[in-house]
mmCIF file of C-alpha atoms in Angstrom:
data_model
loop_
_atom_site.group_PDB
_atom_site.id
_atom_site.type_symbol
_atom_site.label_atom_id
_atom_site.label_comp_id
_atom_site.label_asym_id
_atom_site.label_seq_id
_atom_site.Cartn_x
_atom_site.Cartn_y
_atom_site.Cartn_z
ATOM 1 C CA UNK A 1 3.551 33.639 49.021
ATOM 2 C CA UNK A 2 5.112 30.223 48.882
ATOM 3 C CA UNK A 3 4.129 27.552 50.798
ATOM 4 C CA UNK A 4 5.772 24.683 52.640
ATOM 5 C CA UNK A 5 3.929 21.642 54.197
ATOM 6 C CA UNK A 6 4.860 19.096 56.507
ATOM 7 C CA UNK A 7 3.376 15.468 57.290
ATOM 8 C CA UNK A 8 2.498 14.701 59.581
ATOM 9 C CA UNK A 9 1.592 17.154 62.150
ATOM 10 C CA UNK A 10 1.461 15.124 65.233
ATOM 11 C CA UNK A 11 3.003 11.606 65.925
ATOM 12 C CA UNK A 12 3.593 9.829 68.520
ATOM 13 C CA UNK A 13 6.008 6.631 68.821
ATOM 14 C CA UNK A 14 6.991 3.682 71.279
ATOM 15 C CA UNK A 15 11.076 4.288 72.127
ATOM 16 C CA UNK A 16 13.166 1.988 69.079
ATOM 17 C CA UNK A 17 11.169 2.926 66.561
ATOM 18 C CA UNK A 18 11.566 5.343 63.153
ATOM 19 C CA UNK A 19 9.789 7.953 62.221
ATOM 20 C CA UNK A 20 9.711 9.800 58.888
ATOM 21 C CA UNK A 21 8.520 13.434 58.376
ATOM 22 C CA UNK A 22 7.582 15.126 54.892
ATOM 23 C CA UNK A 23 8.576 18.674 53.892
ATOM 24 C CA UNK A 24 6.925 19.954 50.928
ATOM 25 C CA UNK A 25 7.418 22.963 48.544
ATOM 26 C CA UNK A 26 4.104 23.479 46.796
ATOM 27 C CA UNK A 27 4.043 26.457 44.169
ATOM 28 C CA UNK A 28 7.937 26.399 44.130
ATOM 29 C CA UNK A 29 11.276 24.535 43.971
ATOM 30 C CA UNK A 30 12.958 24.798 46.590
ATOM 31 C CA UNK A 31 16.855 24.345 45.831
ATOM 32 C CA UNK A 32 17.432 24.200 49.437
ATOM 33 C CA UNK A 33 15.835 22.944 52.668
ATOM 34 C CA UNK A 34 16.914 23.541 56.207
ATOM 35 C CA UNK A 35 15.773 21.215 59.249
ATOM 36 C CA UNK A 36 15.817 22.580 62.682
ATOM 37 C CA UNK A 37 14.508 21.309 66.430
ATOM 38 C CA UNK A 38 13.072 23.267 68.775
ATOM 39 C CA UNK A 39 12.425 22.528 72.182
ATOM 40 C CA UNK A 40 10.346 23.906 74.686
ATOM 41 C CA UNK A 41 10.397 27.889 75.527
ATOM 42 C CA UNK A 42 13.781 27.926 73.086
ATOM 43 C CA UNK A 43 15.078 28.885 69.670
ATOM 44 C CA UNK A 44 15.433 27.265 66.558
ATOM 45 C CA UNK A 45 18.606 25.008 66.484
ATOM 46 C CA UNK A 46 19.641 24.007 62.528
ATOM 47 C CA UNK A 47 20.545 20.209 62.671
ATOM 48 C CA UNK A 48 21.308 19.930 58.406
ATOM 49 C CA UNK A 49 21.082 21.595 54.958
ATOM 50 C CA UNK A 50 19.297 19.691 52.298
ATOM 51 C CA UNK A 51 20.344 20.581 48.713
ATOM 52 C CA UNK A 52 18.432 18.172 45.729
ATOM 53 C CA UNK A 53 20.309 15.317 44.541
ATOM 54 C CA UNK A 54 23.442 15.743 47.258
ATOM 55 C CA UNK A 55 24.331 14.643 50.481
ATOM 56 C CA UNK A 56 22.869 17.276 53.837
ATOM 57 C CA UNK A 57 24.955 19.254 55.573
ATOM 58 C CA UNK A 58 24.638 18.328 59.280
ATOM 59 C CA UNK A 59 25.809 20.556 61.812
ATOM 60 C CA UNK A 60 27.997 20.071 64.430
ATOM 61 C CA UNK A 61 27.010 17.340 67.428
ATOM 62 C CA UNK A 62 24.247 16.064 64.966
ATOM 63 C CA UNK A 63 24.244 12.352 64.055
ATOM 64 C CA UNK A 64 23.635 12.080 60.602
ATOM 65 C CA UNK A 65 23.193 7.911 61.355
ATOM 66 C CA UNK A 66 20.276 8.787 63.369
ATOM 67 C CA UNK A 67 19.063 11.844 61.761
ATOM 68 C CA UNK A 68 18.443 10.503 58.415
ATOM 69 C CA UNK A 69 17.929 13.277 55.259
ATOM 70 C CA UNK A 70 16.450 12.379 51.915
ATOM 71 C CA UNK A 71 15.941 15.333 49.547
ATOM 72 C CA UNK A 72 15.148 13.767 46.553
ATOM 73 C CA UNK A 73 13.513 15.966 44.525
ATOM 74 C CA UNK A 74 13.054 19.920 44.133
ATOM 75 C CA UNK A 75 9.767 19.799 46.210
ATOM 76 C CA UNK A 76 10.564 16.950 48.842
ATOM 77 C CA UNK A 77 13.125 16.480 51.459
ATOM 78 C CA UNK A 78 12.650 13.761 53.876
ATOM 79 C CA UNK A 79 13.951 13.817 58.006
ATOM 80 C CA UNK A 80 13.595 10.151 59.262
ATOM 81 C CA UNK A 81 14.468 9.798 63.391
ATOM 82 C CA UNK A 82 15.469 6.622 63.563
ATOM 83 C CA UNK A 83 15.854 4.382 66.954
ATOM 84 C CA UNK A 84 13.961 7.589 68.419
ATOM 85 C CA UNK A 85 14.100 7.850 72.294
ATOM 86 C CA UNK A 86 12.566 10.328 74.676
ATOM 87 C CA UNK A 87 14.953 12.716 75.124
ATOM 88 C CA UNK A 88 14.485 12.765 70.437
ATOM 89 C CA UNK A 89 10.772 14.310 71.644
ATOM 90 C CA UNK A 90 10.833 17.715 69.878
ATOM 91 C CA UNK A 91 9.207 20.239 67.667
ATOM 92 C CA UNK A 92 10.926 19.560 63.895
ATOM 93 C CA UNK A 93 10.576 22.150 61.328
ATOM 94 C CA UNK A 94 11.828 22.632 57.756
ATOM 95 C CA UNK A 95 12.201 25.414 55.736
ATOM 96 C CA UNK A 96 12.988 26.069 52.184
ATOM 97 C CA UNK A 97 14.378 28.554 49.771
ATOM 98 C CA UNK A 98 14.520 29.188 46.377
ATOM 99 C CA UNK A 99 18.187 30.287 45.754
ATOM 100 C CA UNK A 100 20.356 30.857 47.916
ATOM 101 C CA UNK A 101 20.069 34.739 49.254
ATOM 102 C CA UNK A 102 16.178 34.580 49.558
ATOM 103 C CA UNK A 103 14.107 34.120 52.736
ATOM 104 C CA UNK A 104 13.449 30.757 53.878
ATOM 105 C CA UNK A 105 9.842 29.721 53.872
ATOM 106 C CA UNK A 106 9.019 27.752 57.097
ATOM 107 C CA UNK A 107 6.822 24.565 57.162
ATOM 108 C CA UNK A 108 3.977 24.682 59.837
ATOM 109 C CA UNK A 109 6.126 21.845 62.207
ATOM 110 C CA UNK A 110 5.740 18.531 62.912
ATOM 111 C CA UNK A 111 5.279 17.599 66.469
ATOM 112 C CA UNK A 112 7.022 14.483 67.682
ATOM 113 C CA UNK A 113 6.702 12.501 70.909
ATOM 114 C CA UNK A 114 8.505 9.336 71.952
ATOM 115 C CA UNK A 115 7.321 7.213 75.012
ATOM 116 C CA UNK B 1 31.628 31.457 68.417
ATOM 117 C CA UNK B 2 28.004 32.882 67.652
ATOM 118 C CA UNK B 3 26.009 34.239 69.662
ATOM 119 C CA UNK B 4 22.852 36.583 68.799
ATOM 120 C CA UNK B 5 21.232 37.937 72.190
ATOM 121 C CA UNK B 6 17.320 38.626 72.820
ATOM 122 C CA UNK B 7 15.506 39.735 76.275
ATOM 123 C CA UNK B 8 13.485 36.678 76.904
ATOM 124 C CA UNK B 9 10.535 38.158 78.283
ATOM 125 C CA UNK B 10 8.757 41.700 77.741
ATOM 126 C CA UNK B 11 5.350 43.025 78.233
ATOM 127 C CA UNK B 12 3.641 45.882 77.156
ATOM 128 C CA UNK B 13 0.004 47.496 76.651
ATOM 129 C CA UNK B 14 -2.742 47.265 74.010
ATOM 130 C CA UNK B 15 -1.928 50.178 71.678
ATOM 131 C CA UNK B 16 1.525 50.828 72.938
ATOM 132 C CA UNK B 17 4.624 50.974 71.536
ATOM 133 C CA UNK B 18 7.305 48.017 72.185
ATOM 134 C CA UNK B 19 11.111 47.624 71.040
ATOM 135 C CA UNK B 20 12.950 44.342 71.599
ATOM 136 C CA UNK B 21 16.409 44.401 71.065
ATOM 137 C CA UNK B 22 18.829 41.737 69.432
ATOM 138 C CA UNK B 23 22.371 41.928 69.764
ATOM 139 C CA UNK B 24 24.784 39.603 67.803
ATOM 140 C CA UNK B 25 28.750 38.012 67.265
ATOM 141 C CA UNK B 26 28.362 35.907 64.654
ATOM 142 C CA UNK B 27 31.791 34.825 62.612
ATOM 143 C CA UNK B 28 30.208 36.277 59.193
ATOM 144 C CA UNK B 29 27.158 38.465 58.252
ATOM 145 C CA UNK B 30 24.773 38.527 55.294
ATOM 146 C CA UNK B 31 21.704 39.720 56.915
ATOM 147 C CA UNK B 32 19.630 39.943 59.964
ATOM 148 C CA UNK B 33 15.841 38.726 59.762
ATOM 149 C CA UNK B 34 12.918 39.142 62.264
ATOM 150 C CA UNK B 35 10.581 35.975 62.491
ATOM 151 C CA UNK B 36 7.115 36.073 64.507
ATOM 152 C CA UNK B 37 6.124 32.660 66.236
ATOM 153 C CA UNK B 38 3.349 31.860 67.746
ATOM 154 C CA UNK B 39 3.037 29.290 70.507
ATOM 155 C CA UNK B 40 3.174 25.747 68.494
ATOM 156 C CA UNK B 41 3.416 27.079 65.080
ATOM 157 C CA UNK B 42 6.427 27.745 62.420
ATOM 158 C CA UNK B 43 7.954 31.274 62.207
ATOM 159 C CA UNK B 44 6.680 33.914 59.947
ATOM 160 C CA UNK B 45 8.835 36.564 58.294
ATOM 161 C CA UNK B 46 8.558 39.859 59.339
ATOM 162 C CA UNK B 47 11.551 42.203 58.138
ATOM 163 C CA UNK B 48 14.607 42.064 56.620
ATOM 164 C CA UNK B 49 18.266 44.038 56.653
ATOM 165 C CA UNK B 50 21.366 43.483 55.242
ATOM 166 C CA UNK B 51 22.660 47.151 55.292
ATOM 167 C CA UNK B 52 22.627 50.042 58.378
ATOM 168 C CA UNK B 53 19.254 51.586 58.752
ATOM 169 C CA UNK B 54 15.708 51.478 59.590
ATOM 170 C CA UNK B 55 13.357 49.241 57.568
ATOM 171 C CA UNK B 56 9.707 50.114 57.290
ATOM 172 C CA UNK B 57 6.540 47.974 57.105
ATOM 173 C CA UNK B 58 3.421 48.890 58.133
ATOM 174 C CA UNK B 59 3.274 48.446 62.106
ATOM 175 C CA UNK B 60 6.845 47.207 61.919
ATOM 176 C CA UNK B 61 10.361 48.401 61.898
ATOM 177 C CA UNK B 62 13.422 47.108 61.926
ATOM 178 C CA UNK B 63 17.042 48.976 62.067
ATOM 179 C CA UNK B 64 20.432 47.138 61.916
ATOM 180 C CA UNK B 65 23.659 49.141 62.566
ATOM 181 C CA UNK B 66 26.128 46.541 61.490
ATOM 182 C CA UNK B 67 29.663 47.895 63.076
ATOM 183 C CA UNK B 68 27.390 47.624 66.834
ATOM 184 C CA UNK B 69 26.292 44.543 65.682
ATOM 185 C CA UNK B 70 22.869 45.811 66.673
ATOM 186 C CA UNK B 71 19.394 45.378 65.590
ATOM 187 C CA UNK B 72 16.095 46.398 67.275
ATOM 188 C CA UNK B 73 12.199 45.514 65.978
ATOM 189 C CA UNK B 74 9.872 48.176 66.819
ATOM 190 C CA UNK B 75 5.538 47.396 66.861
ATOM 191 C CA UNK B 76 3.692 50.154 66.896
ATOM 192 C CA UNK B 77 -0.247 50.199 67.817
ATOM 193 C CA UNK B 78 0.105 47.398 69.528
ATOM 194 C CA UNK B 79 -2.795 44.659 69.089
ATOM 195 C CA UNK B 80 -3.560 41.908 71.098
ATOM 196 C CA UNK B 81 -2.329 39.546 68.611
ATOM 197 C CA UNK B 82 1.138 40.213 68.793
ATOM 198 C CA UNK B 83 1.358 38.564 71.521
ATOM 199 C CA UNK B 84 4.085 35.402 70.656
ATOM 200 C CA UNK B 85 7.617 35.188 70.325
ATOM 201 C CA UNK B 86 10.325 37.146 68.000
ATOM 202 C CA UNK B 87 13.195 35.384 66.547
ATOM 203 C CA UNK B 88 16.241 37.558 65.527
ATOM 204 C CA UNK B 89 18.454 35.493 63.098
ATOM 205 C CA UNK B 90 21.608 36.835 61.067
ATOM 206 C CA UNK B 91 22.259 34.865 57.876
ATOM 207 C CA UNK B 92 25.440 33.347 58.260
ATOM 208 C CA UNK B 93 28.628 32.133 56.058
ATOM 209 C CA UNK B 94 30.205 32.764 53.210
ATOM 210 C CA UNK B 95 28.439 34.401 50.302
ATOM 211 C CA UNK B 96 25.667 32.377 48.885
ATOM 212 C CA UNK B 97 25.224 29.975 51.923
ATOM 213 C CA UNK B 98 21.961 30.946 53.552
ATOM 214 C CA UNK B 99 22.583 29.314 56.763
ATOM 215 C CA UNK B 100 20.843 31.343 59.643
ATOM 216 C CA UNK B 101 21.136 30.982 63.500
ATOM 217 C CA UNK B 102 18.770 32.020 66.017
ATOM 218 C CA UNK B 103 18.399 34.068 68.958
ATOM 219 C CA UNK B 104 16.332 32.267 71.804
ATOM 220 C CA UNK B 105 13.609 34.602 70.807
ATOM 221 C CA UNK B 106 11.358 37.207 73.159
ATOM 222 C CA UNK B 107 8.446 36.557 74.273
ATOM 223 C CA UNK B 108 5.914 39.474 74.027
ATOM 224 C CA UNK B 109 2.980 39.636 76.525
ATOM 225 C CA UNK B 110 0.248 42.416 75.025
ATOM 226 C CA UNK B 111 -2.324 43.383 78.162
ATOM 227 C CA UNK B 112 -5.498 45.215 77.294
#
């Protein structure tokens, strides 16, 4: 089936600071990637759509200044926190899809912590 | 608005049978999905309807009667590794725009 990575896994940051995680297609192209945030003990949340070579879609009550997206090619979108304080501590995940009816494929999650 | 509805918590025995319900009011519909999650991991798909019925997969079913706005996933045999949460998500939007939204998920307890 196809597979989606993420980088890193784990990180950990002082409060102020950026952080940028990966999402990779690898054995497809994904025309579309999805972020979402989940914390603790509840559901996904969608923050943006990432389609190659345009602009995301965030949703609503999402700050696209702080949330950057990058999807610059058809195996790479980019989610950079930037200025990241505590309350940004979360599980991020990305999936991607190849077309837009099929299944997303989920990336295993990157785990972020801000002190 | 949207809003898809799951039980939050169920348990059931090794070997059992278990059904978890998902209701849903969601402005459009293209779809319902079933995701597995386990604790600290990304979701993994498990079924998929777009049209009234029961879907078949090996230990899994899903049915979706769309004018209810209804789905259920049934496990069968249960094993101790189903233990983890199940995501209900409808595919939202207009045509082409594969936007989904989540239920808060169920978390399944399997006892030997």
């Amino acid at each position: 089936g196809a597979v989606v990575s993420q980088h890193p896994s784990r990180v950990i940051c002082k409060s102020g600071t950026s952080v940028k995680i990966e999402c990779r297609s690898l054995d497809f192209q994904a025309t579309t990637m999805f972020w979402y945030r989940q914390f603790p003990k509840q559901s996904l949340m969608l923050m943006a759509t990432s389609n190659e070579g345009s602009k995301a879609t965030y949703e609503q009550g999402v700050e696209k200044d702080k949330f950057l997206i990058n999807h610059a090619s058809l195996t790479l979108s980019t989610l950079t926190v930037t200025s990241a304080h505590p309350e940004d501590s979360s599980f991020y995940i990305c999936s991607a899809t190849i077309g837009s009816y099929n299944e997303q494929f989920f990336g295993p999650g990157t785990r972020l912590t801000v002190l | 608005g949207q809003n898809i509805d799951q039980p939050t918590e169920m348990t059931a025995t090794e070997g059992a049978i278990v059904q978890i319900n998902c209701t849903y009011q969601t402005s459009g519909f293209n779809g319902l999905f079933w995701y597995q999650q386990h604790a600290g991991e990304a979701p993994t798909f498990l079924s998929y309807n777009v049209l009234d019925g029961l879907e078949e997969k090996g230990r899994f079913s899903s049915f979706l009667s769309r004018s209810k706005g209804y789905s259920y996933l049934l496990l069968k045999e249960l094993q101790m590794k189903d233990s983890a949460s199940y995501l209900c998500a409808v595919r939202d939007g207009p045509g082409g725009y594969n936007k989904l939204i989540f239920g808060a998920g169920t978390r399944l307890a399997v006892h030997p």
